[in-house]
Amino acid sequence: MPVLVMKFGGTSVADLARIENAAKKVKAEVERGYDVIVIVSAMSGETNKLVGFVEGTSNLYDAREYDAVVASGENVTAGLMALRLQEMDIPARSWQGWQVPINTTSAHSSARFISIPREHIDAKFAEGFKVAVVAGFQGVSAEGRITTLGRGGSDTTAVAFAAAFDAERCDIYTDVDGIYTTDPRITSKARKLDRIAFEEMLELASLGAKVLQTRSVELAMRYKVRLRVLSSFEDTDETSGTLVCDEDELMESKVVSGVAYSRDEAKMTLVTIEDRPGVASAIFGPLAEAGVNVDMIVQNISEKDIGNRTVAVTDMTFSCPVNQVARAQKAMEDARASGKISYDDLVVDTDVAKVSVVGIGMRSHAGVAAKMFDALSKENVNIKVIGTSEIKISVLIDRKYMELAVQALHDAFDLDKV
Ligand code: ADP
Ligand code: ASP
Ligand code: MG
C-alpha cells in the first residue's frame, strides 16, 4: 500500500472534537487506499504549560528531565487519536518515540534524528493495521533517555517519517490553509501561495515564519519529500494548500516572495574593544561555548586617543534571541574578568525585532535592498543592523515598529498581487 504521512499541529488536536475532525480526515485517506502514519503535536498550549512546570520547579534544570516532561503532551494526543480511529472502526495504534524507536542524538531539547527503523510499524501494517499514530517532537537517545527536537519539532518528525517510509506525500495540517507571503496574522493582504521553493521556505522558516520548523524543510529538501501545508479546519483535496517543492516546479518567480519576522531578538554592543587579529574569536568563542545563537554581527572601526597617541578600536554589535541575553552577558563578563577580552561597556537592547524579505529572484536582481530601505524610511523606521545573504535581506529594528515594517514591505514588493 502507498504510505501517506499526515501531521496535525496543536490547534488541530486542541480538544476531543478537533481530534475527531482530524480523525475523519485520516479515515478519508485510508478509504482512498493509503496506509497512514499520523504524527500528532500536543494539544495547543500544552507544551507551554509543561515548560512552565519545569521552569517553576528548577532554575538550572536537568535537560533530560525537561525533555521527559515536555514530551508527554504528545503521548496524550497520540493515544487519543488512536482511540478515536478505533471508534471509527479503523485499525490503529499509537507509538511513542521510544517504541518505534525514533533514535536521536543526546542533544536534549534540540536532538537530531539518527535512524527510524521501519520494521515494527511495517509489521503492523502487514497485520492489517491501517494507521500508525506517532507522537511528534520526541525520540530516544542511545542512553535510553527521552529527547525532544526543539519547539515546532513535530513538523520534522513528520518529514522524517515520510522519508523513512517513502511516503507519497507529507501533509502538514494546521490552522492556516497554506503558506502565505507573510504571516496572515500581521496583514490581511497576505496572499496564499500555491507553491514555494524549498530554498525560500527554508529562509522564511529560519527567519521566523513558524508555520514549518526549519529542520523539517531541510530534511524535505534533502530527501525529496513532497511537503504540503494545508488547513485542518476546511474541506481539502489533493490540490489544497501550499506545496513546498523544487525551484523548477514553480510557475511564478517574483523577486521577493515573502516577508518574515522574528519578534524576540536582542542587540548587544561591546563598546571599545581592541582592533587586532584574534579579537572576534575571543568574543564569539565564549558565546558559542555558552550556547548563545549569535545571528547578525557588525563591527565598526573607529579611533581613540590614548594619551598622546591614537589607536584603532572598534565596537562589536551582535544579535541573539532575547532569552539568551543573560547567558551572553555572563559569557562576556567572564571573558573580561579572565583577561581574554577588554571592553568599556556592554550595551544591551532587548526591544528589537528582525524583519526580512526573501526571494530566489534576488540572486539575479539588483535594487532589492534599496527598495526595502526606502519603504522603511518612508514609515520612519530606523534600521539598527542589516544582514544579507544570496536570497534574503534582514534588518533589526525597534520591536514596536515590527508589524508596521512587515506591512510596509509587503506593500512595497506588491506581494498581495500575483
Ligand atoms: P501548528 O500548531 O499547526 O504547528 P503553528 O502555530 O506552529 O501551527 O504554525 C502556524 C502559524 O504560523 C499560523 O497560524 C501563522 O500565524 C504562522 N505563520 C507565520 N508565517 C506564516 C506564513 N508565511 N504563512 C502561513 N502561516 C504563517
Ligand atoms: N508540541 C511541540 C511544541 O509546541 C511540538 C510541536 O507542536 O511541533 O513546540
Ligand atoms: Mg508548528
Short mmCIF file of C-alpha atoms and ligand atoms in Angstrom, two decimals:
data_model
loop_
_atom_site.label_atom_id
_atom_site.label_comp_id
_atom_site.label_asym_id
_atom_site.label_seq_id
_atom_site.Cartn_x
_atom_site.Cartn_y
_atom_site.Cartn_z
CA MET A 1 0.00 0.00 0.00
CA PRO A 2 1.25 3.53 -0.63
CA VAL A 3 2.06 5.39 2.57
CA LEU A 4 0.86 8.90 3.41
CA VAL A 5 2.10 10.97 6.35
CA MET A 6 -0.42 13.36 7.93
CA LYS A 7 0.69 15.72 10.69
CA PHE A 8 -1.73 17.58 12.94
CA GLY A 9 -0.44 20.59 14.89
CA GLY A 10 -1.54 21.75 18.32
CA THR A 11 -4.63 23.74 17.32
CA SER A 12 -5.78 20.85 15.11
CA VAL A 13 -5.90 18.49 18.12
CA ALA A 14 -6.80 21.10 20.74
CA ASP A 15 -9.79 19.18 22.11
CA LEU A 16 -11.73 15.96 21.56
CA ALA A 17 -13.92 17.49 18.84
CA ARG A 18 -10.88 18.60 16.86
CA ILE A 19 -9.23 15.21 17.29
CA GLU A 20 -12.41 13.69 15.87
CA ASN A 21 -12.32 16.15 12.97
CA ALA A 22 -8.69 15.21 12.27
CA ALA A 23 -9.51 11.51 12.54
CA LYS A 24 -12.17 11.96 9.84
CA LYS A 25 -9.52 13.33 7.51
CA VAL A 26 -7.34 10.31 8.28
CA LYS A 27 -10.26 7.98 7.62
CA ALA A 28 -10.83 9.59 4.21
CA GLU A 29 -7.22 8.86 3.23
CA VAL A 30 -7.47 5.26 4.47
CA GLU A 31 -10.54 4.89 2.28
CA ARG A 32 -8.53 6.21 -0.66
CA GLY A 33 -6.20 3.23 -0.15
CA TYR A 34 -3.33 4.60 1.91
CA ASP A 35 -1.55 3.19 4.92
CA VAL A 36 -1.35 6.33 7.03
CA ILE A 37 1.26 7.47 9.51
CA VAL A 38 -0.28 10.20 11.64
CA ILE A 39 2.08 12.49 13.54
CA VAL A 40 0.45 14.47 16.34
CA SER A 41 1.50 17.51 18.34
CA ALA A 42 0.42 18.15 21.90
CA MET A 43 -2.92 19.94 22.36
CA SER A 44 -2.33 23.67 21.81
CA GLY A 45 -0.98 25.41 24.90
CA GLU A 46 0.03 22.10 26.46
CA THR A 47 3.76 22.25 25.68
CA ASN A 48 3.96 25.83 27.01
CA LYS A 49 2.24 24.66 30.19
CA LEU A 50 4.71 21.79 30.61
CA VAL A 51 7.68 24.11 30.00
CA GLY A 52 6.22 26.38 32.71
CA PHE A 53 6.05 23.43 35.14
CA VAL A 54 9.73 22.66 34.57
CA GLU A 55 10.81 26.28 34.94
CA GLY A 56 8.66 26.66 38.04
CA THR A 57 10.39 23.67 39.62
CA SER A 58 14.02 24.21 38.77
CA ASN A 59 16.04 27.18 37.61
CA LEU A 60 19.01 25.41 36.07
CA TYR A 61 17.02 22.33 35.19
CA ASP A 62 18.38 18.96 34.08
CA ALA A 63 17.77 18.97 30.30
CA ARG A 64 16.96 15.24 30.35
CA GLU A 65 14.11 15.75 32.80
CA TYR A 66 12.92 18.81 30.83
CA ASP A 67 12.57 16.55 27.79
CA ALA A 68 10.86 13.80 29.81
CA VAL A 69 8.24 16.33 30.93
CA VAL A 70 7.65 18.33 27.74
CA ALA A 71 7.49 15.23 25.51
CA SER A 72 4.50 13.96 27.46
CA GLY A 73 1.96 16.26 25.76
CA GLU A 74 2.29 14.36 22.50
CA ASN A 75 1.77 11.00 24.26
CA VAL A 76 -1.73 12.07 25.26
CA THR A 77 -2.83 13.13 21.78
CA ALA A 78 -1.29 10.03 20.15
CA GLY A 79 -3.30 7.74 22.42
CA LEU A 80 -6.50 9.76 21.99
CA MET A 81 -6.14 9.83 18.20
CA ALA A 82 -5.66 6.04 18.09
CA LEU A 83 -8.74 5.58 20.31
CA ARG A 84 -10.83 7.88 18.13
CA LEU A 85 -9.80 5.98 14.98
CA GLN A 86 -10.66 2.67 16.65
CA GLU A 87 -14.08 4.11 17.45
CA MET A 88 -14.43 4.72 13.69
CA ASP A 89 -13.55 1.04 13.02
CA ILE A 90 -10.12 1.85 11.68
CA PRO A 91 -7.40 -0.47 12.96
CA ALA A 92 -4.93 1.92 14.56
CA ARG A 93 -2.45 2.06 17.43
CA SER A 94 -0.25 4.73 18.98
CA TRP A 95 3.54 4.80 19.17
CA GLN A 96 5.67 6.87 21.49
CA GLY A 97 9.12 7.77 20.18
CA TRP A 98 10.96 5.07 22.14
CA GLN A 99 8.57 2.37 20.92
CA VAL A 100 9.34 2.87 17.23
CA PRO A 101 12.20 3.57 18.20
CA ILE A 102 12.93 7.06 16.90
CA ASN A 103 16.68 7.13 17.55
CA THR A 104 18.14 10.58 18.08
CA THR A 105 21.29 12.26 19.32
CA SER A 106 21.51 13.09 23.04
CA ALA A 107 21.33 16.86 22.44
CA HIS A 108 18.36 17.35 24.74
CA SER A 109 15.73 19.82 23.51
CA SER A 110 17.45 20.09 20.13
CA ALA A 111 18.00 16.43 19.29
CA ARG A 112 18.53 15.24 15.72
CA PHE A 113 17.40 12.02 14.12
CA ILE A 114 19.86 9.17 13.77
CA SER A 115 17.51 6.50 12.47
CA ILE A 116 13.86 5.49 12.25
CA PRO A 117 13.72 1.70 11.81
CA ARG A 118 10.63 0.68 9.88
CA GLU A 119 10.16 -2.91 10.96
CA HIS A 120 7.73 -2.54 13.86
CA ILE A 121 5.35 -0.23 12.02
CA ASP A 122 5.70 -2.18 8.74
CA ALA A 123 4.84 -5.37 10.65
CA LYS A 124 1.66 -3.75 11.99
CA PHE A 125 0.65 -2.56 8.51
CA ALA A 126 1.26 -6.12 7.27
CA GLU A 127 -1.05 -7.41 10.03
CA GLY A 128 -3.83 -5.20 8.70
CA PHE A 129 -3.44 -2.07 10.81
CA LYS A 130 -4.26 0.95 8.69
CA VAL A 131 -2.91 3.78 10.81
CA ALA A 132 0.18 4.23 12.97
CA VAL A 133 -0.26 7.28 15.21
CA VAL A 134 3.16 8.53 16.27
CA ALA A 135 3.85 11.11 18.98
CA GLY A 136 5.67 14.00 17.29
CA PHE A 137 8.53 16.08 18.68
CA GLN A 138 10.20 13.24 20.61
CA GLY A 139 12.72 10.45 20.34
CA VAL A 140 15.09 8.36 22.40
CA SER A 141 18.85 8.73 22.83
CA ALA A 142 21.48 5.96 22.81
CA GLU A 143 21.47 6.31 26.61
CA GLY A 144 17.79 5.37 26.61
CA ARG A 145 16.60 8.84 27.66
CA ILE A 146 13.61 10.68 26.13
CA THR A 147 14.70 13.51 23.84
CA THR A 148 12.85 16.34 22.09
CA LEU A 149 13.59 18.06 18.79
CA GLY A 150 13.05 21.73 19.69
CA ARG A 151 9.84 23.75 19.54
CA GLY A 152 7.75 23.04 16.48
CA GLY A 153 9.57 19.71 16.13
CA SER A 154 6.55 17.63 15.13
CA ASP A 155 6.88 19.04 11.61
CA THR A 156 10.33 17.48 11.48
CA THR A 157 9.06 14.17 12.84
CA ALA A 158 6.51 14.13 10.02
CA VAL A 159 9.05 14.78 7.28
CA ALA A 160 11.48 12.23 8.74
CA PHE A 161 8.76 9.56 8.69
CA ALA A 162 7.82 10.48 5.15
CA ALA A 163 11.45 9.99 4.12
CA ALA A 164 11.88 6.76 6.10
CA PHE A 165 8.67 5.21 4.72
CA ASP A 166 8.96 6.55 1.15
CA ALA A 167 5.63 8.27 1.64
CA GLU A 168 3.81 9.61 -1.36
CA ARG A 169 3.41 12.95 0.43
CA CYS A 170 3.79 14.61 3.80
CA ASP A 171 0.71 16.68 4.61
CA ILE A 172 1.08 19.23 7.42
CA TYR A 173 -2.39 20.12 8.71
CA THR A 174 -2.50 23.38 10.64
CA ASP A 175 -4.66 26.41 11.47
CA VAL A 176 -3.97 28.25 8.19
CA ASP A 177 -4.82 26.98 4.72
CA GLY A 178 -1.26 27.17 3.41
CA ILE A 179 1.93 29.18 3.33
CA TYR A 180 1.38 32.90 2.81
CA THR A 181 3.52 35.75 1.55
CA THR A 182 3.75 36.72 5.22
CA ASP A 183 2.10 35.71 8.47
CA PRO A 184 -1.63 36.30 7.77
CA ARG A 185 -1.99 37.42 11.42
CA ILE A 186 0.10 40.51 10.63
CA THR A 187 -1.64 41.69 7.48
CA SER A 188 -4.90 40.74 5.83
CA LYS A 189 -3.19 41.45 2.50
CA ALA A 190 -1.04 38.32 2.92
CA ARG A 191 -1.62 36.08 -0.09
CA LYS A 192 -1.65 32.30 -0.08
CA LEU A 193 0.96 30.72 -2.31
CA ASP A 194 0.18 27.60 -4.36
CA ARG A 195 3.83 26.62 -4.36
CA ILE A 196 7.02 27.77 -2.75
CA ALA A 197 10.60 26.65 -3.38
CA PHE A 198 12.42 24.68 -0.67
CA GLU A 199 15.17 27.32 -0.50
CA GLU A 200 12.67 30.12 0.06
CA MET A 201 10.74 28.22 2.70
CA LEU A 202 13.99 27.31 4.41
CA GLU A 203 14.92 31.00 4.66
CA LEU A 204 11.44 32.07 5.74
CA ALA A 205 11.35 29.39 8.44
CA SER A 206 14.81 30.16 9.75
CA LEU A 207 13.97 33.88 9.76
CA GLY A 208 10.95 33.30 11.97
CA ALA A 209 7.97 32.03 9.92
CA LYS A 210 7.00 29.28 12.31
CA VAL A 211 4.48 27.63 10.00
CA LEU A 212 7.16 24.95 9.46
CA GLN A 213 10.14 24.10 11.66
CA THR A 214 13.33 24.95 9.74
CA ARG A 215 14.76 21.48 10.14
CA SER A 216 11.66 19.92 8.56
CA VAL A 217 12.24 21.93 5.38
CA GLU A 218 15.92 20.97 5.36
CA LEU A 219 15.03 17.28 5.61
CA ALA A 220 12.30 17.53 2.96
CA MET A 221 14.76 19.19 0.60
CA ARG A 222 17.46 16.60 1.20
CA TYR A 223 15.18 13.55 0.92
CA LYS A 224 12.93 14.96 -1.81
CA VAL A 225 9.79 14.67 0.30
CA ARG A 226 6.66 16.19 -1.25
CA LEU A 227 5.71 18.53 1.54
CA ARG A 228 2.36 20.26 1.72
CA VAL A 229 0.80 22.67 4.25
CA LEU A 230 -3.00 22.81 4.48
CA SER A 231 -5.90 23.56 6.79
CA SER A 232 -7.31 21.03 9.21
CA PHE A 233 -10.47 23.15 9.57
CA GLU A 234 -11.57 23.15 5.94
CA ASP A 235 -12.58 20.54 3.41
CA THR A 236 -9.45 19.74 1.48
CA ASP A 237 -8.47 17.67 -1.53
CA GLU A 238 -5.28 16.88 -3.45
CA THR A 239 -4.99 20.44 -4.75
CA SER A 240 -5.45 22.24 -1.42
CA GLY A 241 -2.81 24.14 0.49
CA THR A 242 0.73 25.03 -0.50
CA LEU A 243 3.26 22.63 -1.95
CA VAL A 244 6.89 23.11 -0.97
CA CYS A 245 8.84 21.96 -3.99
CA ASP A 246 11.93 22.30 -6.16
CA GLU A 247 12.56 25.65 -7.78
CA ASP A 248 11.98 24.26 -11.28
CA GLU A 249 8.42 23.20 -10.34
CA LEU A 250 7.47 26.83 -9.68
CA MET A 251 5.13 28.69 -12.00
CA GLU A 252 5.74 32.24 -10.87
CA SER A 253 9.00 33.64 -9.71
CA LYS A 254 8.89 37.02 -8.07
CA VAL A 255 11.99 38.81 -6.94
CA VAL A 256 10.71 38.82 -3.37
CA SER A 257 8.28 36.08 -2.43
CA GLY A 258 7.82 36.55 1.29
CA VAL A 259 8.38 38.64 4.40
CA ALA A 260 9.31 37.02 7.71
CA TYR A 261 9.75 38.41 11.19
CA SER A 262 11.26 37.34 14.44
CA ARG A 263 9.87 39.24 17.38
CA ASP A 264 12.10 38.32 20.28
CA GLU A 265 15.56 39.48 19.33
CA ALA A 266 18.17 41.37 21.30
CA LYS A 267 21.06 43.53 20.19
CA MET A 268 24.27 43.69 22.21
CA THR A 269 27.21 46.03 21.65
CA LEU A 270 30.66 45.69 23.13
CA VAL A 271 31.91 49.26 23.23
CA THR A 272 35.57 49.98 22.54
CA ILE A 273 37.31 46.70 22.01
CA GLU A 274 40.80 46.38 20.58
CA ASP A 275 41.07 46.21 16.80
CA ARG A 276 43.58 43.39 16.29
CA PRO A 277 43.62 39.82 14.96
CA GLY A 278 42.04 37.34 17.34
CA VAL A 279 39.56 39.69 19.00
CA ALA A 280 36.47 38.38 17.19
CA SER A 281 37.45 34.85 18.03
CA ALA A 282 37.98 35.81 21.70
CA ILE A 283 34.42 37.20 21.77
CA PHE A 284 32.46 34.65 19.76
CA GLY A 285 34.28 31.59 21.14
CA PRO A 286 32.91 32.06 24.68
CA LEU A 287 29.46 32.97 23.29
CA ALA A 288 29.36 29.71 21.33
CA GLU A 289 30.52 27.75 24.38
CA ALA A 290 27.71 29.34 26.39
CA GLY A 291 25.21 28.11 23.78
CA VAL A 292 24.32 31.61 22.51
CA ASN A 293 22.95 31.56 18.94
CA VAL A 294 24.55 34.67 17.51
CA ASP A 295 22.78 35.85 14.38
CA MET A 296 23.85 39.18 12.89
CA ILE A 297 27.30 40.71 13.51
CA VAL A 298 28.53 44.23 12.77
CA GLN A 299 31.91 45.71 13.52
CA ASN A 300 32.53 49.46 13.37
CA ILE A 301 36.10 50.66 13.23
CA SER A 302 36.94 53.90 14.94
CA GLU A 303 39.89 55.57 16.58
CA LYS A 304 40.53 56.56 20.12
CA ASP A 305 43.06 58.89 21.68
CA ILE A 306 45.05 57.29 24.43
CA GLY A 307 47.42 59.84 26.00
CA ASN A 308 49.31 61.34 23.08
CA ARG A 309 48.67 58.58 20.53
CA THR A 310 45.70 57.34 18.52
CA VAL A 311 44.87 53.62 18.47
CA ALA A 312 42.42 51.71 16.33
CA VAL A 313 39.46 50.46 18.32
CA THR A 314 36.16 49.01 17.32
CA ASP A 315 32.65 48.43 18.61
CA MET A 316 31.26 44.95 18.04
CA THR A 317 27.50 44.57 17.73
CA PHE A 318 25.71 41.24 17.52
CA SER A 319 22.16 39.96 17.85
CA CYS A 320 20.80 36.87 19.57
CA PRO A 321 17.42 35.60 20.84
CA VAL A 322 16.25 37.74 23.74
CA ASN A 323 16.05 34.77 26.11
CA GLN A 324 19.80 34.19 25.66
CA VAL A 325 20.85 37.68 26.75
CA ALA A 326 21.64 36.72 30.36
CA ARG A 327 23.85 33.88 29.16
CA ALA A 328 25.59 36.12 26.62
CA GLN A 329 26.19 38.82 29.23
CA LYS A 330 27.70 36.33 31.65
CA ALA A 331 29.96 34.87 28.94
CA MET A 332 31.26 38.37 28.09
CA GLU A 333 31.74 39.38 31.73
CA ASP A 334 33.62 36.14 32.47
CA ALA A 335 35.81 36.62 29.37
CA ARG A 336 36.63 40.15 30.51
CA ALA A 337 37.35 39.04 34.09
CA SER A 338 39.75 36.38 32.86
CA GLY A 339 41.57 38.92 30.66
CA LYS A 340 40.62 37.29 27.32
CA ILE A 341 38.86 40.44 26.08
CA SER A 342 38.60 44.04 27.16
CA TYR A 343 35.75 46.49 26.58
CA ASP A 344 34.50 49.72 28.10
CA ASP A 345 30.82 48.87 28.17
CA LEU A 346 28.29 46.23 27.15
CA VAL A 347 25.12 47.87 25.85
CA VAL A 348 22.06 45.63 25.68
CA ASP A 349 18.90 46.44 23.73
CA THR A 350 16.18 43.86 24.37
CA ASP A 351 13.46 45.70 22.41
CA VAL A 352 14.36 44.79 18.85
CA ALA A 353 12.83 42.57 16.19
CA LYS A 354 14.13 41.24 12.90
CA VAL A 355 12.24 41.70 9.66
CA SER A 356 13.42 40.00 6.47
CA VAL A 357 12.49 39.81 2.81
CA VAL A 358 13.16 36.53 1.00
CA GLY A 359 13.15 35.51 -2.66
CA ILE A 360 15.21 33.38 -5.01
CA GLY A 361 14.74 36.09 -7.64
CA MET A 362 17.15 38.28 -5.64
CA ARG A 363 20.02 36.24 -7.00
CA SER A 364 19.61 37.93 -10.35
CA HIS A 365 18.03 41.27 -9.45
CA ALA A 366 19.68 44.41 -8.13
CA GLY A 367 17.89 47.08 -6.11
CA VAL A 368 16.04 44.96 -3.57
CA ALA A 369 17.97 46.42 -0.63
CA ALA A 370 17.42 49.97 -1.88
CA LYS A 371 13.69 49.36 -2.23
CA MET A 372 13.49 47.79 1.21
CA PHE A 373 15.33 50.64 2.93
CA ASP A 374 13.24 53.20 1.06
CA ALA A 375 10.00 51.57 2.20
CA LEU A 376 11.21 51.55 5.82
CA SER A 377 12.40 55.15 5.68
CA LYS A 378 9.01 56.29 4.37
CA GLU A 379 7.49 54.83 7.55
CA ASN A 380 10.22 56.47 9.65
CA VAL A 381 11.51 53.10 10.82
CA ASN A 382 15.13 53.29 11.88
CA ILE A 383 17.35 50.38 10.83
CA LYS A 384 19.77 49.26 13.54
CA VAL A 385 21.59 46.37 11.87
CA ILE A 386 21.49 44.98 8.33
CA GLY A 387 22.31 41.44 7.25
CA THR A 388 22.18 39.90 3.78
CA SER A 389 22.65 36.60 2.04
CA GLU A 390 22.07 35.43 -1.52
CA ILE A 391 18.28 35.29 -1.22
CA LYS A 392 17.42 37.42 1.82
CA ILE A 393 17.88 40.82 3.41
CA SER A 394 17.24 41.24 7.13
CA VAL A 395 17.07 44.33 9.29
CA LEU A 396 16.97 44.76 13.02
CA ILE A 397 14.51 47.45 14.10
CA ASP A 398 12.66 48.60 17.24
CA ARG A 399 10.15 45.92 18.15
CA LYS A 400 7.26 48.39 18.33
CA TYR A 401 7.57 49.00 14.56
CA MET A 402 7.67 45.33 13.60
CA GLU A 403 4.10 44.96 12.30
CA LEU A 404 4.33 48.29 10.51
CA ALA A 405 7.57 47.25 8.82
CA VAL A 406 6.15 43.89 7.70
CA GLN A 407 3.09 45.63 6.22
CA ALA A 408 5.17 48.32 4.51
CA LEU A 409 7.48 45.75 2.91
CA HIS A 410 4.57 43.57 1.87
CA ASP A 411 3.11 46.61 0.07
CA ALA A 412 6.41 47.82 -1.37
CA PHE A 413 7.10 44.49 -3.07
CA ASP A 414 3.47 44.10 -4.24
CA LEU A 415 3.18 40.75 -2.53
CA ASP A 416 -0.61 40.94 -2.47
CA LYS A 417 -0.61 40.79 -6.28
CA VAL A 418 0.05 37.61 -8.28
P1 ADP B 1 0.81 24.14 14.40
O1 ADP B 1 0.36 24.20 15.80
O2 ADP B 1 -0.21 23.54 13.48
O3 ADP B 1 2.17 23.53 14.22
P2 ADP B 1 1.97 26.78 14.16
O4 ADP B 1 1.38 27.80 15.07
O5 ADP B 1 3.28 26.20 14.54
O6 ADP B 1 0.88 25.66 13.90
O7 ADP B 1 2.13 27.41 12.67
C1 ADP B 1 1.03 28.00 12.04
C2 ADP B 1 1.08 29.52 12.22
O8 ADP B 1 2.22 30.03 11.54
C3 ADP B 1 -0.06 30.27 11.58
O9 ADP B 1 -1.17 30.35 12.45
C4 ADP B 1 0.53 31.63 11.27
O10 ADP B 1 0.16 32.62 12.21
C5 ADP B 1 2.03 31.42 11.37
N1 ADP B 1 2.77 31.87 10.19
C6 ADP B 1 3.89 32.63 10.22
N2 ADP B 1 4.30 32.91 8.99
C7 ADP B 1 3.45 32.32 8.14
C8 ADP B 1 3.36 32.26 6.71
N3 ADP B 1 4.26 32.85 5.91
N4 ADP B 1 2.33 31.56 6.18
C9 ADP B 1 1.43 30.96 6.96
N5 ADP B 1 1.46 30.97 8.31
C10 ADP B 1 2.45 31.65 8.91
N1 ASP B 2 4.31 20.46 20.90
C1 ASP B 2 5.61 20.95 20.49
C2 ASP B 2 5.66 22.46 20.54
O1 ASP B 2 4.68 23.09 20.90
C3 ASP B 2 6.00 20.43 19.14
C4 ASP B 2 5.08 20.81 18.01
O2 ASP B 2 3.93 21.16 18.21
O3 ASP B 2 5.53 20.72 16.86
O4 ASP B 2 6.67 23.03 20.25
MG MG B 3 4.13 24.29 14.48
#
